[in-house]
XYZ file of C-alpha atoms in Angstrom:
768
model
C -1.384 -5.092 103.087
C -5.164 -5.019 103.022
C -5.163 -4.070 99.317
C -3.115 -7.145 98.570
C -5.570 -9.306 100.506
C -8.751 -7.871 99.053
C -7.386 -7.255 95.475
C -4.901 -10.001 94.843
C -4.949 -9.396 91.040
C -4.445 -5.627 91.216
C -1.208 -3.974 90.035
C 0.354 -3.280 93.445
C 4.101 -2.619 93.513
C 6.211 -4.404 96.125
C 6.627 -2.694 99.484
C 9.564 -0.360 99.314
C 10.793 2.876 100.902
C 11.133 4.263 97.302
C 8.408 6.293 95.616
C 8.035 6.737 91.825
C 6.488 9.823 90.163
C 6.071 8.979 86.449
C 5.384 11.553 83.714
C 3.357 11.270 81.636
C 1.126 8.895 83.570
C -1.239 8.031 80.622
C 0.779 8.816 77.493
C -0.475 8.715 73.881
C 1.875 8.314 70.946
C 1.235 8.529 67.155
C 1.579 5.309 65.249
C 5.260 4.650 64.629
C 6.216 7.634 66.719
C 8.380 8.086 69.799
C 7.932 9.390 73.356
C 10.194 10.572 76.212
C 9.352 9.086 79.652
C 10.574 10.569 82.968
C 10.535 9.446 86.597
C 11.322 11.174 89.898
C 12.380 8.641 92.573
C 12.046 9.560 96.236
C 13.612 7.659 99.147
C 16.972 6.113 99.918
C 18.283 5.529 96.360
C 21.993 4.986 96.245
C 24.211 6.737 93.737
C 25.216 3.432 92.175
C 21.734 1.942 91.966
C 20.574 1.343 88.356
C 17.097 2.488 87.290
C 15.366 0.511 84.544
C 12.506 1.108 82.138
C 10.508 -2.090 81.784
C 8.037 -2.510 78.874
C 5.674 -5.406 78.236
C 3.412 -6.195 75.324
C 2.522 -8.961 72.851
C 6.194 -9.473 72.176
C 7.123 -10.050 75.761
C 8.840 -7.999 78.407
C 11.929 -5.828 77.834
C 14.013 -3.596 80.046
C 16.321 -0.696 79.195
C 18.678 1.244 81.441
C 17.585 4.808 82.156
C 19.686 7.927 81.933
C 20.235 10.046 85.012
C 19.136 13.621 84.465
C 19.422 14.758 88.060
C 20.026 13.419 91.606
C 16.671 11.660 91.625
C 15.520 12.204 87.990
C 15.796 9.549 85.263
C 14.594 9.315 81.624
C 14.270 6.894 78.727
C 12.549 6.955 75.275
C 10.036 4.741 73.540
C 10.653 4.576 69.772
C 8.797 3.245 66.727
C 5.726 2.304 68.731
C 3.201 0.541 66.498
C 1.077 -1.266 69.125
C -0.123 -0.545 72.688
C 2.426 -1.357 75.433
C 2.752 -1.018 79.210
C 5.775 0.303 81.059
C 7.108 0.903 84.540
C 10.315 2.113 86.164
C 12.244 -0.200 88.520
C 15.179 0.201 90.912
C 16.365 -2.914 92.642
C 13.294 -4.850 93.871
C 11.153 -1.693 93.866
C 9.119 -0.518 90.883
C 6.377 1.894 89.898
C 2.853 1.075 88.848
C 2.372 -0.210 85.305
C 1.294 2.558 82.867
C -0.454 1.994 79.526
C 0.753 3.702 76.300
C -2.050 4.178 73.781
C -1.005 4.236 70.069
C -2.752 6.870 67.975
C -3.383 5.775 64.371
C -2.240 9.037 62.568
C -4.083 10.091 59.395
C -2.035 10.503 56.195
C -2.836 11.807 52.700
C -2.512 8.776 50.493
C -3.231 10.463 47.144
C -4.081 13.856 45.704
C -5.557 14.715 42.303
C -5.893 18.180 40.842
C -8.064 19.804 38.228
C -7.009 23.244 36.965
C -9.567 25.167 34.933
C -8.045 28.143 33.026
C -9.940 31.437 32.970
C -12.630 31.679 30.330
C -10.718 34.122 28.113
C -7.912 31.576 27.638
C -10.239 29.243 25.719
C -8.299 26.252 27.021
C -9.702 22.975 28.423
C -9.371 22.015 32.062
C -6.312 19.973 32.961
C -6.582 16.960 35.299
C -3.612 15.109 36.749
C -2.319 13.218 39.754
C -0.206 15.442 41.960
C 3.384 14.439 41.425
C 2.837 13.646 37.781
C 1.969 17.241 36.908
C 2.750 20.663 38.334
C 0.324 22.841 40.216
C 0.640 25.747 37.783
C -1.732 27.795 35.657
C -2.745 31.227 34.420
C -3.878 33.846 36.897
C -7.522 33.428 37.838
C -7.357 29.725 37.025
C -9.557 27.686 39.391
C -7.875 24.850 41.279
C -9.799 21.860 42.650
C -7.570 19.611 44.753
C -9.048 16.329 45.977
C -7.080 14.508 48.738
C -7.690 10.957 49.922
C -6.774 10.055 53.545
C -5.946 6.656 55.006
C -8.435 7.382 57.814
C -11.736 9.221 57.712
C -10.917 12.920 58.136
C -13.045 14.906 60.569
C -10.994 18.065 60.481
C -9.380 19.485 57.340
C -7.986 22.803 56.164
C -5.769 24.199 53.384
C -3.700 27.355 53.917
C -2.343 29.526 51.090
C 0.962 31.285 51.832
C 2.351 34.045 49.596
C 4.785 36.914 49.755
C 8.418 37.036 48.638
C 9.401 34.137 50.893
C 6.017 32.374 50.622
C 5.603 32.635 54.390
C 2.677 35.071 54.656
C -0.720 33.501 55.140
C -3.030 34.927 52.498
C -6.209 32.883 52.709
C -7.706 29.504 53.422
C -9.120 27.435 50.589
C -12.757 26.427 50.478
C -13.212 22.813 51.582
C -15.891 20.168 51.207
C -16.156 16.465 52.095
C -16.567 14.287 49.061
C -16.733 10.862 50.686
C -15.792 8.956 53.838
C -12.062 9.409 53.199
C -11.919 12.167 50.551
C -11.933 15.954 50.882
C -11.742 18.627 48.151
C -10.297 22.125 48.355
C -10.957 24.989 45.923
C -9.147 28.275 45.309
C -8.017 30.560 42.459
C -4.457 31.094 41.370
C -3.441 34.686 42.032
C 0.308 34.334 42.194
C 3.204 32.227 43.353
C 2.169 30.411 46.564
C 2.809 27.566 48.975
C -0.185 25.346 49.855
C -0.287 23.474 53.198
C -3.007 20.907 53.936
C -3.729 19.490 57.397
C -6.280 16.781 58.320
C -7.403 15.289 61.648
C -9.210 12.051 62.465
C -12.043 11.439 64.866
C -9.725 11.494 67.883
C -8.179 14.790 66.772
C -4.978 13.193 65.550
C -3.386 15.385 62.831
C -1.099 14.310 60.053
C 2.466 14.429 61.281
C 3.664 16.971 58.681
C 1.460 19.315 56.658
C 0.974 18.179 53.056
C 2.805 20.894 51.090
C 2.486 21.880 47.433
C 4.147 24.636 45.396
C 1.910 26.740 43.182
C 3.336 28.589 40.174
C 1.819 31.089 37.751
C 2.019 30.481 34.030
C 2.578 33.904 32.430
C 0.198 35.037 29.712
C 2.745 36.333 27.206
C 1.851 39.358 25.058
C 1.562 38.712 21.319
C 4.653 38.523 19.109
C 4.268 40.772 16.060
C 6.524 41.550 13.132
C 6.386 43.165 9.722
C 8.521 40.948 7.524
C 8.261 43.036 4.367
C 9.404 45.710 3.984
C 11.908 45.199 6.753
C 13.265 48.249 8.529
C 13.689 50.785 5.748
C 12.917 50.916 2.041
C 12.773 53.422 -0.788
C 9.917 53.637 -3.274
C 8.666 55.848 -6.069
C 5.254 57.548 -5.797
C 3.570 55.112 -8.205
C 5.066 51.960 -6.718
C 3.074 49.064 -5.338
C 4.955 47.895 -2.254
C 4.337 44.347 -0.966
C 3.434 44.164 2.699
C 3.591 41.031 4.795
C 3.822 40.176 8.453
C 2.388 38.095 11.235
C 1.124 38.178 14.792
C 0.925 35.220 17.145
C -0.030 34.655 20.753
C 0.463 31.798 23.180
C -3.317 31.687 23.757
C -5.343 33.607 21.190
C -5.330 36.919 19.372
C -8.253 39.254 19.872
C -7.365 41.980 17.359
C -4.555 42.859 14.967
C -4.211 46.303 13.354
C -1.855 47.555 10.679
C -1.110 51.133 11.651
C -0.071 53.382 8.790
C 0.875 57.026 8.833
C 2.855 59.675 7.052
C 5.385 61.356 9.310
C 3.750 64.487 10.676
C 0.203 63.116 10.467
C -1.807 60.977 12.856
C -1.751 57.196 12.754
C -4.501 55.341 10.918
C -5.162 51.770 12.077
C -6.541 49.225 9.628
C -8.068 46.068 11.056
C -6.418 42.863 9.844
C -8.488 40.365 11.864
C -8.795 37.711 13.048
C -12.443 37.015 12.383
C -12.445 34.583 15.320
C -9.866 34.248 18.087
C -6.845 32.366 16.774
C -3.275 31.882 17.857
C -1.642 33.153 14.644
C -2.525 35.608 11.922
C -0.470 36.082 8.765
C -1.150 38.694 6.126
C 0.178 39.611 2.708
C -1.128 42.534 0.705
C -0.064 45.390 -1.544
C 0.413 49.028 -0.604
C -0.417 51.199 -3.616
C 1.440 54.462 -3.067
C -0.345 56.113 -5.999
C -3.725 55.441 -4.379
C -2.411 57.042 -1.196
C -1.390 60.169 -3.081
C 2.227 59.823 -1.966
C 4.725 62.478 -2.980
C 8.541 62.472 -3.030
C 10.007 63.402 0.321
C 7.289 61.747 2.399
C 8.135 58.992 4.850
C 5.435 56.375 5.393
C 5.594 54.506 8.701
C 4.028 51.096 9.233
C 3.729 48.914 12.284
C 1.575 46.062 13.535
C -0.319 46.291 16.799
C -1.862 43.168 18.341
C -3.943 42.505 21.462
C -4.780 39.189 23.058
C -7.837 38.201 25.090
C -6.403 38.951 28.526
C -9.073 41.029 30.314
C -6.366 42.837 32.273
C -5.371 44.467 28.950
C -1.712 43.631 29.539
C -1.407 41.590 26.346
C -0.720 44.405 23.869
C 2.358 44.493 21.640
C 3.636 46.438 18.645
C 6.150 45.543 15.972
C 9.198 47.550 15.008
C 8.357 50.441 12.698
C 8.985 49.876 8.998
C 9.618 53.065 7.063
C 9.184 53.707 3.357
C 10.800 56.867 2.044
C 9.157 58.106 -1.131
C 11.646 59.217 -3.782
C 11.117 60.753 -7.202
C 11.346 58.686 -10.355
C 14.326 60.829 -11.372
C 16.070 59.795 -8.177
C 15.106 56.197 -8.826
C 16.437 56.451 -12.375
C 19.747 57.744 -11.016
C 19.952 54.695 -8.759
C 19.171 52.397 -11.678
C 21.915 54.052 -13.695
C 24.242 53.623 -10.754
C 23.788 49.865 -10.988
C 23.404 49.316 -14.713
C 26.458 47.998 -16.512
C 27.538 49.521 -19.783
C 27.401 46.006 -21.174
C 23.749 45.711 -20.208
C 22.906 49.126 -21.615
C 24.255 48.087 -25.013
C 22.708 44.641 -24.885
C 19.198 46.116 -24.893
C 19.850 47.500 -28.367
C 21.796 44.468 -29.559
C 19.036 42.123 -28.398
C 16.283 43.981 -30.260
C 18.419 44.053 -33.398
C 19.151 40.311 -33.059
C 15.485 39.408 -32.514
C 14.186 41.415 -35.434
C 16.996 40.079 -37.649
C 16.145 36.528 -36.585
C 12.499 37.074 -37.497
C 13.424 38.689 -40.799
C 15.600 35.728 -41.771
C 12.855 33.275 -40.772
C 10.273 35.120 -42.916
C 12.733 35.258 -45.813
C 13.233 31.487 -45.549
C 9.443 31.058 -45.524
C 9.095 33.174 -48.659
C 11.787 31.192 -50.499
C 10.254 27.822 -49.523
C 6.786 28.982 -50.623
C 8.067 30.289 -53.961
C 9.865 26.948 -54.551
C 6.567 25.137 -54.004
C 8.024 22.804 -51.365
C 5.073 22.246 -48.991
C 7.120 20.365 -46.378
C 9.806 23.048 -46.288
C 7.121 25.753 -46.224
C 5.357 24.175 -43.265
C 8.648 23.872 -41.381
C 9.685 27.444 -42.241
C 6.260 28.718 -41.120
C 6.665 27.048 -37.710
C 10.152 28.548 -37.326
C 8.883 31.979 -38.359
C 6.085 31.784 -35.777
C 8.577 30.873 -33.064
C 10.907 33.716 -34.079
C 7.922 36.055 -34.198
C 6.909 35.072 -30.660
C 10.415 35.672 -29.300
C 10.730 39.051 -31.005
C 7.204 40.166 -30.055
C 7.841 39.240 -26.421
C 11.074 41.222 -26.247
C 9.657 44.300 -28.010
C 6.659 44.167 -25.687
C 8.864 44.001 -22.635
C 11.056 46.860 -23.796
C 7.916 48.877 -24.579
C 6.757 48.459 -20.978
C 10.234 48.895 -19.475
C 11.514 51.739 -17.335
C 13.953 53.956 -19.289
C 16.859 54.784 -16.979
C 18.857 56.731 -19.565
C 17.607 59.539 -21.763
C 18.424 57.605 -24.934
C 16.302 54.687 -23.749
C 13.175 56.835 -23.792
C 13.344 56.911 -27.585
C 13.937 53.162 -27.611
C 10.858 52.551 -25.462
C 8.670 54.713 -27.705
C 9.813 53.003 -30.900
C 9.433 49.577 -29.243
C 5.790 50.382 -28.529
C 5.143 51.065 -32.230
C 7.069 48.005 -33.400
C 5.254 45.829 -30.841
C 1.952 46.944 -32.417
C 3.305 46.107 -35.865
C 4.268 42.644 -34.658
C 0.653 41.986 -33.782
C -0.104 42.455 -37.470
C 2.808 40.193 -38.414
C 1.369 37.518 -36.157
C -2.046 37.819 -37.820
C -0.400 37.508 -41.239
C 1.374 34.315 -40.196
C -1.954 33.053 -38.875
C -3.571 33.730 -42.261
C -0.865 31.602 -43.869
C -1.390 28.767 -41.403
C -5.190 28.839 -41.962
C -4.771 28.960 -45.723
C -6.464 32.351 -46.057
C -3.470 33.885 -47.797
C -0.624 32.572 -49.939
C 2.576 32.150 -47.977
C 4.825 33.867 -50.530
C 2.573 36.935 -50.792
C 2.080 37.294 -47.027
C 5.802 36.828 -46.347
C 6.700 39.523 -48.889
C 4.282 41.969 -47.223
C 5.763 41.205 -43.791
C 9.301 41.778 -45.088
C 8.331 45.122 -46.622
C 6.878 46.424 -43.347
C 9.626 44.825 -41.283
C 12.359 46.598 -43.225
C 11.341 50.018 -41.893
C 11.271 48.773 -38.307
C 14.585 46.997 -38.723
C 16.217 50.172 -40.046
C 14.900 52.124 -37.052
C 16.297 49.539 -34.610
C 19.705 49.555 -36.289
C 19.921 53.327 -36.210
C 19.207 53.283 -32.490
C 21.794 50.567 -31.974
C 24.372 52.667 -33.807
C 23.589 55.619 -31.538
C 23.913 53.401 -28.453
C 27.237 52.008 -29.663
C 28.612 55.519 -30.195
C 27.537 56.343 -26.659
C 29.180 53.143 -25.431
C 32.464 54.003 -27.144
C 32.506 57.415 -25.454
C 31.509 55.878 -22.113
C 34.432 53.455 -22.259
C 36.758 56.420 -22.626
C 34.974 58.032 -19.675
C 35.888 55.006 -17.595
C 39.545 55.495 -18.494
C 39.366 59.204 -17.680
C 37.877 58.537 -14.267
C 40.626 55.999 -13.592
C 43.153 58.763 -14.156
C 41.227 60.879 -11.663
C 41.366 57.962 -9.215
C 45.109 57.665 -9.878
C 45.565 61.300 -8.899
C 43.600 60.798 -5.685
C 45.684 57.735 -4.856
C 48.834 59.765 -5.361
C 47.538 62.581 -3.160
C 46.988 60.051 -0.404
C 50.439 58.513 -0.908
C 52.197 61.900 -0.843
C 50.392 62.848 2.358
C 51.418 59.612 4.070
C 55.037 59.921 2.906
C 55.259 63.423 4.365
C 55.773 62.031 7.867
C 59.029 60.427 6.715
C 60.601 63.756 5.619
C 61.563 66.939 7.389
C 63.754 67.566 10.437
C 62.098 64.866 12.605
C 61.105 62.068 10.248
C 59.209 59.031 11.479
C 61.271 55.849 11.811
C 59.206 53.010 10.414
C 61.118 51.209 7.645
C 58.361 48.629 7.107
C 55.667 51.229 6.449
C 58.016 53.292 4.303
C 58.762 50.304 2.098
C 55.031 49.524 1.861
C 54.368 53.065 0.659
C 57.160 52.640 -1.846
C 55.485 49.503 -3.175
C 52.268 51.507 -3.532
C 54.133 54.092 -5.593
C 55.525 51.345 -7.831
C 52.017 49.970 -8.231
C 50.711 53.402 -9.258
C 53.461 53.675 -11.865
C 52.437 50.291 -13.282
C 48.796 51.367 -13.222
C 49.675 54.520 -15.134
C 51.371 52.453 -17.827
C 48.322 50.225 -18.153
C 46.009 53.234 -18.262
C 47.966 54.879 -21.062
C 47.678 51.711 -23.132
C 43.955 51.535 -22.425
C 43.551 55.240 -23.223
C 45.161 54.812 -26.628
C 42.896 51.874 -27.437
C 39.656 53.509 -26.314
C 40.439 56.837 -27.986
C 41.147 55.056 -31.270
C 37.762 53.290 -31.031
C 35.790 56.558 -30.837
C 33.475 57.293 -33.782
C 34.490 60.061 -36.166
C 32.080 62.541 -34.637
C 34.045 62.551 -31.378
C 37.222 63.845 -32.997
C 37.554 66.677 -30.442
C 37.412 64.235 -27.538
C 39.785 61.789 -29.232
C 42.309 64.559 -29.891
C 42.097 65.741 -26.310
C 42.676 62.195 -25.034
C 45.729 61.709 -27.251
C 47.139 65.070 -26.198
C 46.586 64.113 -22.554
C 48.545 60.883 -23.024
C 51.360 62.752 -24.750
C 51.614 65.346 -21.985
C 51.510 62.567 -19.360
C 54.656 61.101 -20.930
C 56.287 64.500 -21.382
C 55.751 65.348 -17.728
C 57.650 62.211 -16.696
C 55.091 61.315 -14.050
C 55.797 57.588 -14.193
C 59.509 58.216 -13.710
C 58.806 60.367 -10.660
C 56.642 57.587 -9.199
C 59.400 55.028 -9.779
C 61.988 57.272 -8.142
C 59.709 57.747 -5.143
C 59.370 53.954 -4.934
C 63.143 53.465 -5.183
C 63.995 55.984 -2.462
C 61.363 54.467 -0.199
C 62.883 51.033 -0.767
C 66.267 52.500 0.283
C 64.623 54.064 3.361
C 65.219 57.628 2.188
C 61.905 59.129 3.243
C 62.794 62.723 2.382
C 63.562 61.982 -1.264
C 60.659 59.564 -1.541
C 58.260 62.262 -0.337
C 59.852 64.858 -2.617
C 59.358 62.808 -5.786
C 55.854 61.730 -4.717
C 54.956 65.381 -4.215
C 56.398 66.322 -7.616
C 54.390 63.518 -9.287
C 51.226 64.785 -7.586
C 51.832 68.383 -8.674
C 52.302 67.250 -12.259
C 49.138 65.158 -12.125
C 47.145 68.105 -10.791
C 48.574 70.369 -13.508
C 47.691 67.772 -16.124
C 44.139 67.319 -14.771
C 43.601 71.077 -14.596
C 42.948 71.221 -10.845
C 43.743 69.656 -7.452
C 43.325 65.898 -7.175
C 39.985 65.124 -5.649
C 37.601 67.285 -7.655
C 38.996 70.723 -8.474
C 37.325 72.621 -11.300
C 40.475 73.381 -13.259
C 40.609 75.419 -16.443
C 38.018 74.905 -19.210
C 39.043 73.816 -22.671
C 40.478 70.335 -22.106
C 37.614 67.831 -22.491
C 39.550 64.755 -21.372
C 41.036 66.451 -18.287
C 37.533 67.613 -17.371
C 36.252 64.027 -17.690
C 39.009 62.879 -15.336
C 37.335 64.984 -12.669
C 33.773 63.990 -13.540
C 32.787 66.850 -15.862
C 31.623 66.607 -19.465
C 32.916 69.510 -21.561
C 33.103 68.060 -25.055
C 30.723 68.676 -27.926
C 28.403 66.128 -29.534
C 28.950 64.876 -33.093
C 27.176 66.733 -35.878
C 23.765 65.247 -36.447
C 23.806 63.374 -33.134
C 20.376 62.101 -32.259
C 18.253 63.396 -29.408
C 19.323 62.176 -25.997
C 22.928 61.225 -26.778
C 24.468 64.146 -24.913
C 22.163 63.752 -21.906
C 22.797 59.995 -21.807
C 26.570 60.503 -21.813
C 26.214 63.025 -18.997
C 24.139 60.531 -17.004
C 26.700 57.801 -17.559
C 29.539 60.066 -16.462
C 27.670 61.020 -13.300
C 26.987 57.380 -12.448
C 30.596 56.371 -13.075
C 31.948 59.333 -11.102
C 29.708 58.467 -8.163
C 31.006 54.911 -8.088
C 34.671 55.822 -8.471
C 34.669 58.407 -5.694
C 33.252 61.474 -7.420
C 36.332 63.511 -6.639
C 36.684 62.100 -3.109
C 39.870 60.479 -1.926
C 39.838 56.752 -2.492
C 42.588 55.701 -0.089
C 45.496 53.388 -0.720
C 43.431 50.385 -1.612
C 44.230 50.500 -5.313
C 42.521 52.129 -8.279
C 40.137 49.391 -9.248
C 41.249 48.938 -12.836
C 38.199 46.818 -13.582
C 35.729 49.690 -13.293
C 32.427 49.196 -15.083
C 29.002 50.702 -15.055
C 28.019 48.335 -12.280
C 31.171 48.345 -10.202
C 29.556 48.988 -6.848
C 30.097 52.061 -4.729
C 27.284 54.473 -4.116
C 25.609 57.631 -5.104
C 25.892 58.949 -1.624
C 23.725 61.995 -2.065
C 20.873 60.527 -0.067
C 23.063 58.903 2.551
C 22.411 55.376 1.353
C 25.100 53.736 -0.758
C 23.456 51.695 -3.475
C 26.389 49.736 -4.839
C 26.482 45.993 -5.094
C 28.879 45.694 -2.157
C 26.949 47.898 0.243
C 26.198 46.264 3.613
C 22.890 48.104 3.865
C 21.242 46.477 0.862
C 18.227 48.740 1.149
C 15.159 47.507 -0.760
C 13.963 49.896 -3.458
C 10.561 49.703 -5.122
C 9.923 51.311 -8.459
C 9.081 50.629 -12.096
C 10.255 47.292 -13.447
C 13.609 47.154 -15.167
C 14.282 44.384 -17.670
C 17.454 42.299 -17.283
C 19.164 40.651 -20.236
C 21.828 38.001 -19.817
C 25.056 38.751 -21.627
C 28.438 37.116 -21.961
C 30.368 40.161 -20.844
C 31.226 41.166 -17.270
C 28.415 42.470 -15.144
C 25.477 40.594 -16.633
C 22.645 40.430 -14.092
C 20.786 37.301 -15.090
C 23.998 35.350 -14.885
C 24.200 36.107 -11.187
C 26.099 39.414 -10.893
C 24.434 41.334 -8.053
C 25.731 44.687 -9.251
C 23.674 44.951 -12.413
C 20.102 46.066 -12.876
C 17.301 43.605 -13.397
C 13.591 43.253 -13.930
C 10.876 42.638 -11.391
C 9.953 44.834 -8.478
C 13.418 46.085 -7.687
C 13.292 44.918 -4.107
C 17.033 44.359 -3.655
C 18.033 47.592 -5.293
C 16.786 49.450 -8.334
C 15.274 46.815 -10.593
C 17.062 43.937 -8.896
C 14.736 41.142 -9.966
C 16.042 38.181 -11.965
C 15.134 37.853 -15.618
C 12.888 34.987 -16.574
C 13.765 32.446 -19.234
C 11.976 34.396 -21.938
C 13.797 37.592 -20.956
C 17.313 36.292 -21.440
C 19.331 36.499 -24.595
C 22.856 35.381 -25.252
C 25.225 38.221 -26.135
C 26.777 36.213 -28.956
C 23.320 35.544 -30.409
C 22.708 39.291 -30.374
C 25.802 39.863 -32.457
C 27.693 41.473 -29.578
C 31.374 41.297 -28.935
C 32.563 40.493 -25.406
C 33.139 43.693 -23.479
C 36.779 44.799 -23.497
C 37.968 45.960 -20.108
C 41.171 47.581 -21.229
C 43.484 44.616 -21.815
C 47.161 45.414 -22.360
C 50.309 43.427 -22.935
C 53.007 43.041 -20.313
C 55.548 44.218 -22.887
C 54.157 47.711 -22.276
C 55.172 47.464 -18.626
C 58.805 47.822 -17.441
C 60.196 44.440 -16.440
C 60.816 45.563 -12.866
C 57.081 46.091 -12.306
C 55.580 43.222 -14.308
C 55.065 40.979 -11.267
C 53.255 43.787 -9.474
C 50.986 44.337 -12.485
C 50.248 40.601 -12.691
C 49.248 40.494 -9.024
C 47.131 43.615 -9.401
C 45.070 42.328 -12.308
C 44.861 38.741 -11.040
C 42.182 39.867 -8.566
C 40.192 41.348 -11.457
C 40.144 38.172 -13.505
C 42.415 39.395 -16.321
């Protein structure tokens, strides 16, 4: 009572038997936060009496019912407190003292900016950004400077760096410094993936409600990417070849050093510095590898690879390219590959083209002489211009042939004579120049040119005649090898039909009929081959009388043996599903073929004395014509070897058909070195060697017209001499006086009516 008298304005609760114990008595709450308030009431409080929490502030007074937590314990919460308030607990007319709630103004990070400085070796500028608009990522050893701005002056601040697999292990604390009244900066270096937590406190020690969290990521410093683009993988080259080399190295930051490492298998590597002179992101190179300067020899394998290193001081940025290998082969081996891919048409066109060019020049000079003798100055001037143009075309071609790589033995003589004629053409050019300058009378100079030109022209025509005799024999070789292929086809067919005969034959009518159709196809092929044989044998020059007689005797015996009839019977029995008889007649046909060829189908040696039968199995056993020039026999042997390699060389060719359109460039492969070199090979191995001129002809297999199977000029990168002829290298076959190449055409009247449709379908795929 006395306190009420002496302190009438004091907060004195009404007299009551109830006592109130409030916790907390002087609470503090962060701005906008919440707080749980509790009270223990002592005295006679009934079970049904309601306890209230009363708050008062600028907005007035409010009361909220409390929750009972025990017999005398009650609780209520204050939420979203943004200004100071007072509270008390009340029960009936009794209440507690009024308690003040102080609101703590909590600091918050309003903005953060980052500056990431890459390590010096990266040679990259610093990156500045507002956090949220850019990621906190960088190379290892990059320096991070993070500036945070608080809504209240910070008096306590710290940044923790957490790492480990789960980013929950405290690694270190970042360096910190105050920048201004409300701004603090933290510094650290990126060492790996991390989680950054930043906490700040104000003057009263109030901390930000939740730590400011950032995720740090490491940008990997990738090793350089290096590649040798040429040669790619594997290539073949002759010892005197100049092989183009090219490649590149690039790095995401900068290259420090790039080496081209070269070695011969069995010897130590030799690096050759390629640059760069100053750090750069990409380095490209293109140079020539002169195998002659290296002293390369056939059989060696040269290995090349690029090795690059970037500027990373940890020395982790080192990379090497795949190894490119160059196998050195002899020029004889290269020549065999060129022969493998040179068409007979192209072989002949070299001679026809020279003859056509020199004839063209001769006619132009003759026209010049006639115009000069007639005294017609206008006609003489025109004829002189035409003669100069014809001279240029002829001189270019003779010069190219003189520098060309002779693949066949006969071509060596052509190259040597072309060198001499090319020298003579220099004199012809000077003579035409004398006419143009008026230093010599046109009629006199033209007569002198014609006199000298006659000897050269005779030499060219003699060589062309030799080449044409070789071509006639080679065409018969093609036919002979087709008969060998026919025998191998029949051996395969007889073997497959064997399963349908005997005591337990296989029951597969569909396959049996298919094999019967193959037998019918072989019979039709045999008919076509006999017609082609007769034609090609008749076209042989007189000097090959022995070979022509052998071919005609072979055709006669083929008919006498009744091989085609046996094949047809085998086909008929197969059609009627009689596998035993079908196999029997197929076997008889095979035995007759082997007897006719002088050995087992597939490459037997047979008996000597039958030149055509020997050719069927890839052997040349016929004599050369009397007075045959040097190189004819060797050239024919080379052609037979190339053709035999492409047609199977005595190996079984399967049931896929004979390939009646065989030519000198028909694909396939030599096979002796393990790398098929035909036009259809999937390997397509680059080969580097002496240039091989390509001439465009009208017949099948001309290279410059786009046939990939024929030889060409240039570096030979897509096969022996596989470059494309330039405009000045091409010559039309008709202009050269050549006839289109005959691929063994025959009339359907030669084929039994029953098999004509099969023959039509067979040759439709070959364009005939």
